[in-house]
Amino acid sequence: QVQLVESGGGLVQAGGSLTLSCACSGGTVRRYVMGWFRQAPGKEREFVAALSWTDDSTVYSDSAKGRFTISRDNVKNMVYLRMNSLKPEDTAVYYCARSASIVVRTTVAEYSYWGQGTQVTVSS
């Protein structure tokens, strides 16, 4: 049974940085597309970033581009999301997810396994 556990969330001031971590057990992150999504109160879950396993190419949402970086450590079986220049509108629960797709996907339906989420709150 694949389990994804996120950590690293918290309260940060606008302009600050956080690094989220996602630990995978019962499976691997090495041969799968790994993604980060977020969900703010009253809003649908939205794509943030994803990482291909074939060539380590990355895809980012427009809001994340230039500020966030997704990465993977195959030895530790971990995925990370480094977030810089945080804004109050980045406040949300952030989820790590794994997709069996060969190519990077940006929709919730394409991901089979999800973590429980970690709260990120950015104060103004």
PDB file of C-alpha atoms in Angstrom:
ATOM      1  CA  GLN A   1       0.000   0.000   0.000  1.00  0.00           C
ATOM      2  CA  VAL A   2       1.551   3.259  -1.141  1.00  0.00           C
ATOM      3  CA  GLN A   3       1.517   6.003   1.459  1.00  0.00           C
ATOM      4  CA  LEU A   4       2.533   9.609   0.983  1.00  0.00           C
ATOM      5  CA  VAL A   5       3.154  11.799   4.021  1.00  0.00           C
ATOM      6  CA  GLU A   6       3.724  15.531   3.688  1.00  0.00           C
ATOM      7  CA  SER A   7       5.528  17.715   6.172  1.00  0.00           C
ATOM      8  CA  GLY A   8       7.101  21.145   6.385  1.00  0.00           C
ATOM      9  CA  GLY A   9       4.031  23.336   6.331  1.00  0.00           C
ATOM     10  CA  GLY A  10       3.522  26.185   8.747  1.00  0.00           C
ATOM     11  CA  LEU A  11       2.979  29.886   9.213  1.00  0.00           C
ATOM     12  CA  VAL A  12       5.263  32.250   7.326  1.00  0.00           C
ATOM     13  CA  GLN A  13       5.241  35.949   6.532  1.00  0.00           C
ATOM     14  CA  ALA A  14       4.755  37.186   3.014  1.00  0.00           C
ATOM     15  CA  GLY A  15       8.031  37.098   1.130  1.00  0.00           C
ATOM     16  CA  GLY A  16       9.300  34.179   3.163  1.00  0.00           C
ATOM     17  CA  SER A  17      10.153  30.634   2.128  1.00  0.00           C
ATOM     18  CA  LEU A  18       9.163  27.102   3.034  1.00  0.00           C
ATOM     19  CA  THR A  19      10.221  23.678   1.852  1.00  0.00           C
ATOM     20  CA  LEU A  20       7.594  20.972   1.867  1.00  0.00           C
ATOM     21  CA  SER A  21       8.632  17.336   1.987  1.00  0.00           C
ATOM     22  CA  CYS A  22       6.773  14.231   0.883  1.00  0.00           C
ATOM     23  CA  ALA A  23       7.872  10.828   2.128  1.00  0.00           C
ATOM     24  CA  CYS A  24       6.770   7.800   0.146  1.00  0.00           C
ATOM     25  CA  SER A  25       6.439   4.351   1.702  1.00  0.00           C
ATOM     26  CA  GLY A  26       5.135   1.097   0.279  1.00  0.00           C
ATOM     27  CA  GLY A  27       6.267   2.195  -3.154  1.00  0.00           C
ATOM     28  CA  THR A  28       8.753   4.355  -5.018  1.00  0.00           C
ATOM     29  CA  VAL A  29       8.871   7.896  -6.366  1.00  0.00           C
ATOM     30  CA  ARG A  30      11.577   6.981  -8.874  1.00  0.00           C
ATOM     31  CA  ARG A  31       9.481   5.721 -11.768  1.00  0.00           C
ATOM     32  CA  TYR A  32       6.402   7.837 -11.361  1.00  0.00           C
ATOM     33  CA  VAL A  33       5.264  11.343 -12.081  1.00  0.00           C
ATOM     34  CA  MET A  34       5.133  13.156  -8.757  1.00  0.00           C
ATOM     35  CA  GLY A  35       3.055  16.244  -8.226  1.00  0.00           C
ATOM     36  CA  TRP A  36       2.070  18.895  -5.728  1.00  0.00           C
ATOM     37  CA  PHE A  37      -1.431  20.317  -5.517  1.00  0.00           C
ATOM     38  CA  ARG A  38      -3.068  22.751  -3.137  1.00  0.00           C
ATOM     39  CA  GLN A  39      -6.542  23.519  -1.901  1.00  0.00           C
ATOM     40  CA  ALA A  40      -7.621  26.760  -0.309  1.00  0.00           C
ATOM     41  CA  PRO A  41     -10.825  27.007   1.766  1.00  0.00           C
ATOM     42  CA  GLY A  42     -13.876  27.038  -0.451  1.00  0.00           C
ATOM     43  CA  LYS A  43     -11.872  26.340  -3.583  1.00  0.00           C
ATOM     44  CA  GLU A  44     -11.170  23.290  -5.676  1.00  0.00           C
ATOM     45  CA  ARG A  45      -7.872  21.465  -5.478  1.00  0.00           C
ATOM     46  CA  GLU A  46      -5.464  22.942  -7.996  1.00  0.00           C
ATOM     47  CA  PHE A  47      -2.242  21.884  -9.636  1.00  0.00           C
ATOM     48  CA  VAL A  48       0.996  23.471  -8.444  1.00  0.00           C
ATOM     49  CA  ALA A  49       3.943  21.498  -9.842  1.00  0.00           C
ATOM     50  CA  ALA A  50       4.897  18.111 -11.241  1.00  0.00           C
ATOM     51  CA  LEU A  51       8.070  16.222 -12.037  1.00  0.00           C
ATOM     52  CA  SER A  52       8.590  13.650 -14.753  1.00  0.00           C
ATOM     53  CA  TRP A  53      10.454  10.437 -13.996  1.00  0.00           C
ATOM     54  CA  THR A  54      11.675   9.890 -17.551  1.00  0.00           C
ATOM     55  CA  ASP A  55      13.760  13.029 -17.952  1.00  0.00           C
ATOM     56  CA  ASP A  56      13.159  14.980 -14.727  1.00  0.00           C
ATOM     57  CA  SER A  57      11.357  17.677 -16.654  1.00  0.00           C
ATOM     58  CA  THR A  58       9.082  19.893 -14.601  1.00  0.00           C
ATOM     59  CA  VAL A  59       5.766  21.645 -15.101  1.00  0.00           C
ATOM     60  CA  TYR A  60       4.506  24.494 -12.954  1.00  0.00           C
ATOM     61  CA  SER A  61       1.289  26.409 -12.660  1.00  0.00           C
ATOM     62  CA  ASP A  62       1.481  30.032 -13.678  1.00  0.00           C
ATOM     63  CA  SER A  63       1.262  31.083 -10.039  1.00  0.00           C
ATOM     64  CA  ALA A  64       4.148  28.809  -9.045  1.00  0.00           C
ATOM     65  CA  LYS A  65       6.439  29.477 -11.984  1.00  0.00           C
ATOM     66  CA  GLY A  66       9.605  31.291 -10.973  1.00  0.00           C
ATOM     67  CA  ARG A  67       8.915  30.966  -7.252  1.00  0.00           C
ATOM     68  CA  PHE A  68       8.490  27.236  -6.551  1.00  0.00           C
ATOM     69  CA  THR A  69      10.808  24.336  -7.326  1.00  0.00           C
ATOM     70  CA  ILE A  70       9.867  20.665  -7.275  1.00  0.00           C
ATOM     71  CA  SER A  71      12.578  18.070  -6.809  1.00  0.00           C
ATOM     72  CA  ARG A  72      13.046  14.411  -5.976  1.00  0.00           C
ATOM     73  CA  ASP A  73      15.549  12.327  -4.016  1.00  0.00           C
ATOM     74  CA  ASN A  74      15.341   8.778  -5.325  1.00  0.00           C
ATOM     75  CA  VAL A  75      17.629   7.401  -2.615  1.00  0.00           C
ATOM     76  CA  LYS A  76      15.519   8.811   0.205  1.00  0.00           C
ATOM     77  CA  ASN A  77      12.292   8.187  -1.715  1.00  0.00           C
ATOM     78  CA  MET A  78      11.248  11.781  -1.103  1.00  0.00           C
ATOM     79  CA  VAL A  79       9.775  14.631  -3.108  1.00  0.00           C
ATOM     80  CA  TYR A  80      10.169  18.282  -2.189  1.00  0.00           C
ATOM     81  CA  LEU A  81       8.561  21.605  -2.997  1.00  0.00           C
ATOM     82  CA  ARG A  82      10.694  24.626  -2.321  1.00  0.00           C
ATOM     83  CA  MET A  83       8.539  27.758  -2.132  1.00  0.00           C
ATOM     84  CA  ASN A  84      10.075  31.219  -2.250  1.00  0.00           C
ATOM     85  CA  SER A  85       8.569  34.712  -2.250  1.00  0.00           C
ATOM     86  CA  LEU A  86       5.413  33.404  -0.653  1.00  0.00           C
ATOM     87  CA  LYS A  87       2.229  35.432  -0.933  1.00  0.00           C
ATOM     88  CA  PRO A  88      -0.960  35.394   1.156  1.00  0.00           C
ATOM     89  CA  GLU A  89      -2.763  33.847  -1.817  1.00  0.00           C
ATOM     90  CA  ASP A  90      -0.467  30.808  -1.486  1.00  0.00           C
ATOM     91  CA  THR A  91      -2.274  29.923   1.742  1.00  0.00           C
ATOM     92  CA  ALA A  92      -3.735  26.445   1.332  1.00  0.00           C
ATOM     93  CA  VAL A  93      -3.394  22.813   2.260  1.00  0.00           C
ATOM     94  CA  TYR A  94      -0.663  21.349   0.060  1.00  0.00           C
ATOM     95  CA  TYR A  95      -0.876  17.763  -1.140  1.00  0.00           C
ATOM     96  CA  CYS A  96       1.717  15.436  -2.587  1.00  0.00           C
ATOM     97  CA  ALA A  97       0.485  12.965  -5.190  1.00  0.00           C
ATOM     98  CA  ARG A  98       1.743  10.169  -7.424  1.00  0.00           C
ATOM     99  CA  SER A  99       0.631   9.441 -10.956  1.00  0.00           C
ATOM    100  CA  ALA A 100       1.149   6.290 -13.028  1.00  0.00           C
ATOM    101  CA  SER A 101       1.187   8.362 -16.185  1.00  0.00           C
ATOM    102  CA  ILE A 102       4.213   8.289 -18.446  1.00  0.00           C
ATOM    103  CA  VAL A 103       3.960  12.007 -19.120  1.00  0.00           C
ATOM    104  CA  VAL A 104       3.478  14.812 -16.658  1.00  0.00           C
ATOM    105  CA  ARG A 105      -0.169  15.461 -15.823  1.00  0.00           C
ATOM    106  CA  THR A 106      -1.732  18.492 -14.204  1.00  0.00           C
ATOM    107  CA  THR A 107      -5.212  17.262 -13.331  1.00  0.00           C
ATOM    108  CA  VAL A 108      -6.345  15.738 -10.051  1.00  0.00           C
ATOM    109  CA  ALA A 109      -7.920  12.746 -11.803  1.00  0.00           C
ATOM    110  CA  GLU A 110      -4.565  11.617 -13.211  1.00  0.00           C
ATOM    111  CA  TYR A 111      -3.092  10.997  -9.754  1.00  0.00           C
ATOM    112  CA  SER A 112      -3.823   7.771  -7.919  1.00  0.00           C
ATOM    113  CA  TYR A 113      -2.181   8.261  -4.552  1.00  0.00           C
ATOM    114  CA  TRP A 114      -2.428  11.267  -2.262  1.00  0.00           C
ATOM    115  CA  GLY A 115      -1.022  12.372   1.034  1.00  0.00           C
ATOM    116  CA  GLN A 116      -3.087  13.835   3.837  1.00  0.00           C
ATOM    117  CA  GLY A 117      -1.843  17.354   3.198  1.00  0.00           C
ATOM    118  CA  THR A 118       0.117  19.960   5.096  1.00  0.00           C
ATOM    119  CA  GLN A 119      -1.161  23.450   5.901  1.00  0.00           C
ATOM    120  CA  VAL A 120       0.703  26.482   4.605  1.00  0.00           C
ATOM    121  CA  THR A 121      -0.400  29.867   5.900  1.00  0.00           C
ATOM    122  CA  VAL A 122       1.151  33.067   4.589  1.00  0.00           C
ATOM    123  CA  SER A 123       0.466  36.201   6.582  1.00  0.00           C
ATOM    124  CA  SER A 124       0.516  39.656   5.040  1.00  0.00           C
TER     125      SER A 124
END
